[in-house]
Amino acid sequence: MVNDPPVPAMLWAQEVGHVLAGRARKLLLQFGVFFCTILLLLWVSVFLYGSFYYSYMPTVSHLSPVHFYYRTDCDPSTSLLCSFPVANVSLAKSGRDRVLMYGQPYRVTLELELPESPVNQGLGMFLVTISCYTRGGRIISTSSRSVMLHYRSDLLQMIDTLVFSSLLLFGFAEQKQLLEVELYPEYRENSYVPTTGAFIEVHSKRIQLYGAYLRIHAHFSGLRYLLYNFPMTCAFVGVASNFTFLSVIVLFSYMQWVWGGIWPRHRFALQVNIKKRDGSRKEVQGRISARQPGQEESTQLSDITEDGESPEDPPGTEGQLSEEEKPDQQPLSGEEELEPEASDGSGSWEDAALLTEANLPASAPALAPETLGSSEPSGGSVRQHPTCSSS
């Protein structure tokens, strides 16, 4: 019972199990590679969109505190200031990064916190001036606006105080006004003369301030308007576009690596071979046309030798001629084998005689050693002549 052979069904089940396990491992590996590739493409798409958004979108709003200063070398007994309040505001983040972007319109406003004191109510209208400067302190733009407190009657102030008295007592409200002065409706940065800072001056020596802030807000249009007002939709479209583009690149690369390319290379190789064959065919035809005069002369010499008109030719001349022509005819015969369609099939009897003479062995008779030095040919030697077959 122990040494019984295994049942065929068990063997089949084991083989099927091995095959299924191999396929499962292969599918699991392919799914893992596919999942990692998708995650990598998604991460790269998000990174590209974030880099584009950070480099293309300028600072939407910039709020900088304004600290006014004035001279104090005058008579302190008077309630007036010694000079107009002046402030210097830098338009650079951390001293290096610029707030303004080239070509982008900005709205520049000054926010003033003024208490509703009798002094401020008696100011009336006063002037606020801003002067933008570039490197070296050179003024490149100046703007001035007039400002005044909003008018409130005594009765209105009394009612407001009674209504908000509890908030005023606990410090949750104050009797002040926030004035927003628009200095530049559309200020554009010049790329050749960048703005590095601004001087702000209030033309009043009696003004009383709680604080002031310079606000710079960008006015977007076109693509920047869409990116600012519809950030989620633009982010989805941008990431999806990057993901699609990268997926197409990866798919084409995979097809090039696995299948050898979408367009197989044998077509281009076939075109190159056809061009080479045409060039070699033209070269062979040129060689044949160049050797036509020499072929005719060799044919005439063979005819004269057959008729016996020139017996003074030493034996072995034709053999030597054929031996000299062999190196020239050998590559020609090889080229004829490579390019069988080079000839048109209507060769003349001169071509046939030349080919026959080139392929026949040397026709010179073997001379005996004792006849090498004699000038007369031996009587028993018979002169052999090559035969030419004419078509």
Short mmCIF file of C-alpha atoms in Angstrom, two decimals, residues 157-305:
data_model
loop_
_atom_site.label_atom_id
_atom_site.label_comp_id
_atom_site.label_asym_id
_atom_site.label_seq_id
_atom_site.Cartn_x
_atom_site.Cartn_y
_atom_site.Cartn_z
CA GLN A 157 -23.45 109.09 18.88
CA MET A 158 -25.57 109.15 22.08
CA ILE A 159 -27.86 106.36 20.85
CA ASP A 160 -24.89 104.27 19.74
CA THR A 161 -23.23 104.70 23.10
CA LEU A 162 -26.41 103.64 24.96
CA VAL A 163 -26.96 100.56 22.77
CA PHE A 164 -23.39 99.29 22.92
CA SER A 165 -22.65 100.48 26.44
CA SER A 166 -22.23 96.95 27.84
CA LEU A 167 -19.79 96.02 25.07
CA LEU A 168 -17.97 99.27 25.51
CA LEU A 169 -17.66 98.71 29.24
CA PHE A 170 -16.15 95.23 28.86
CA GLY A 171 -13.83 96.23 26.02
CA PHE A 172 -15.51 94.21 23.22
CA ALA A 173 -16.20 97.36 21.19
CA GLU A 174 -14.54 100.75 20.65
CA GLN A 175 -15.66 104.08 19.36
CA LYS A 176 -13.46 104.28 16.31
CA GLN A 177 -13.73 104.34 12.52
CA LEU A 178 -11.81 102.28 9.98
CA LEU A 179 -11.04 104.31 6.88
CA GLU A 180 -9.96 102.55 3.69
CA VAL A 181 -8.05 104.83 1.32
CA GLU A 182 -7.55 103.52 -2.23
CA LEU A 183 -4.13 104.73 -3.31
CA TYR A 184 -3.75 102.73 -6.57
CA PRO A 185 -6.73 101.08 -8.31
CA GLU A 186 -4.45 99.15 -10.72
CA TYR A 187 -0.75 99.25 -10.03
CA ARG A 188 1.47 97.27 -12.41
CA GLU A 189 5.01 96.24 -11.66
CA ASN A 190 7.69 97.18 -14.19
CA SER A 191 10.14 94.36 -14.87
CA TYR A 192 12.95 96.80 -15.68
CA VAL A 193 12.33 99.01 -12.63
CA PRO A 194 11.08 96.77 -9.79
CA THR A 195 9.40 98.33 -6.77
CA THR A 196 11.23 97.64 -3.51
CA GLY A 197 9.32 99.90 -1.07
CA ALA A 198 6.98 102.82 -0.50
CA PHE A 199 6.89 106.04 1.54
CA ILE A 200 3.52 106.95 3.08
CA GLU A 201 2.86 110.43 4.42
CA VAL A 202 -0.23 111.89 6.14
CA HIS A 203 -0.53 115.63 5.58
CA SER A 204 -1.86 116.58 8.98
CA LYS A 205 -0.09 117.57 12.20
CA ARG A 206 -3.15 117.10 14.41
CA ILE A 207 -4.22 113.61 13.38
CA GLN A 208 -4.61 110.90 16.00
CA LEU A 209 -4.14 107.26 14.93
CA TYR A 210 -4.70 103.88 16.50
CA GLY A 211 -2.92 102.06 13.69
CA ALA A 212 -2.50 101.75 9.94
CA TYR A 213 -2.09 98.86 7.47
CA LEU A 214 -1.07 98.73 3.83
CA ARG A 215 -3.05 96.13 1.88
CA ILE A 216 -2.07 94.95 -1.61
CA HIS A 217 -4.65 92.80 -3.39
CA ALA A 218 -4.16 91.27 -6.84
CA HIS A 219 -6.78 91.60 -9.58
CA PHE A 220 -6.79 88.33 -11.57
CA SER A 221 -7.98 87.79 -15.12
CA GLY A 222 -7.94 84.88 -17.55
CA LEU A 223 -6.35 81.68 -16.29
CA ARG A 224 -5.35 83.21 -12.96
CA TYR A 225 -8.96 84.21 -12.37
CA LEU A 226 -10.07 80.60 -12.87
CA LEU A 227 -7.28 79.23 -10.68
CA TYR A 228 -8.18 81.62 -7.85
CA ASN A 229 -11.98 81.43 -7.96
CA PHE A 230 -12.32 77.72 -8.88
CA PRO A 231 -9.33 76.06 -7.23
CA MET A 232 -10.76 72.52 -6.84
CA THR A 233 -12.04 72.27 -10.41
CA CYS A 234 -8.79 73.59 -11.86
CA ALA A 235 -6.77 71.26 -9.65
CA PHE A 236 -8.77 68.23 -10.82
CA VAL A 237 -8.45 69.20 -14.49
CA GLY A 238 -4.75 69.95 -14.17
CA VAL A 239 -3.88 66.72 -12.33
CA ALA A 240 -6.01 64.66 -14.74
CA SER A 241 -4.31 66.26 -17.76
CA ASN A 242 -0.85 65.58 -16.37
CA PHE A 243 -1.81 62.01 -15.48
CA THR A 244 -3.17 61.35 -18.98
CA PHE A 245 -0.09 62.79 -20.66
CA LEU A 246 2.31 60.80 -18.48
CA SER A 247 0.24 57.62 -18.95
CA VAL A 248 0.47 57.95 -22.74
CA ILE A 249 4.25 58.38 -22.52
CA VAL A 250 4.62 55.32 -20.26
CA LEU A 251 2.32 53.25 -22.52
CA PHE A 252 4.32 54.09 -25.65
CA SER A 253 7.57 53.33 -23.83
CA TYR A 254 6.19 49.96 -22.70
CA MET A 255 5.10 49.11 -26.25
CA GLN A 256 8.51 50.11 -27.59
CA TRP A 257 10.28 47.92 -25.02
CA VAL A 258 8.04 44.84 -25.19
CA TRP A 259 6.82 44.68 -28.79
CA GLY A 260 9.79 46.33 -30.48
CA GLY A 261 7.93 49.45 -31.41
CA ILE A 262 4.65 50.31 -33.01
CA TRP A 263 6.28 50.60 -36.44
CA PRO A 264 8.55 47.55 -37.08
CA ARG A 265 12.07 48.21 -38.21
CA HIS A 266 12.21 45.60 -41.02
CA ARG A 267 10.37 48.00 -43.33
CA PHE A 268 13.11 50.59 -43.00
CA ALA A 269 15.78 47.88 -43.36
CA LEU A 270 14.04 46.64 -46.53
CA GLN A 271 14.09 50.14 -48.00
CA VAL A 272 17.79 50.50 -47.21
CA ASN A 273 18.55 47.11 -48.83
CA ILE A 274 16.61 48.07 -51.95
CA LYS A 275 18.61 51.30 -52.24
CA LYS A 276 21.88 49.42 -51.81
CA ARG A 277 20.87 46.86 -54.44
CA ASP A 278 19.95 49.61 -56.92
CA GLY A 279 23.33 51.28 -56.31
CA SER A 280 25.29 48.04 -56.82
CA ARG A 281 23.28 47.28 -59.98
CA LYS A 282 24.19 50.67 -61.45
CA GLU A 283 27.84 50.09 -60.54
CA VAL A 284 27.90 46.69 -62.30
CA GLN A 285 26.31 48.13 -65.41
CA GLY A 286 28.91 50.91 -65.42
CA ARG A 287 31.76 48.38 -65.22
CA ILE A 288 30.33 46.30 -68.08
CA SER A 289 29.93 49.38 -70.29
CA ALA A 290 33.52 50.45 -69.46
CA ARG A 291 34.95 47.05 -70.51
CA GLN A 292 33.16 46.79 -73.88
CA PRO A 293 36.14 48.11 -75.98
CA GLY A 294 38.54 45.67 -74.30
CA GLN A 295 36.19 42.78 -74.91
CA GLU A 296 35.98 43.51 -78.64
CA GLU A 297 39.80 43.63 -78.97
CA SER A 298 40.22 40.28 -77.20
CA THR A 299 37.61 38.74 -79.53
CA GLN A 300 39.43 40.01 -82.64
CA LEU A 301 42.73 38.57 -81.38
CA SER A 302 41.13 35.17 -80.87
CA ASP A 303 39.73 35.24 -84.44
CA ILE A 304 43.13 36.11 -85.92
CA THR A 305 44.77 33.26 -84.03
#
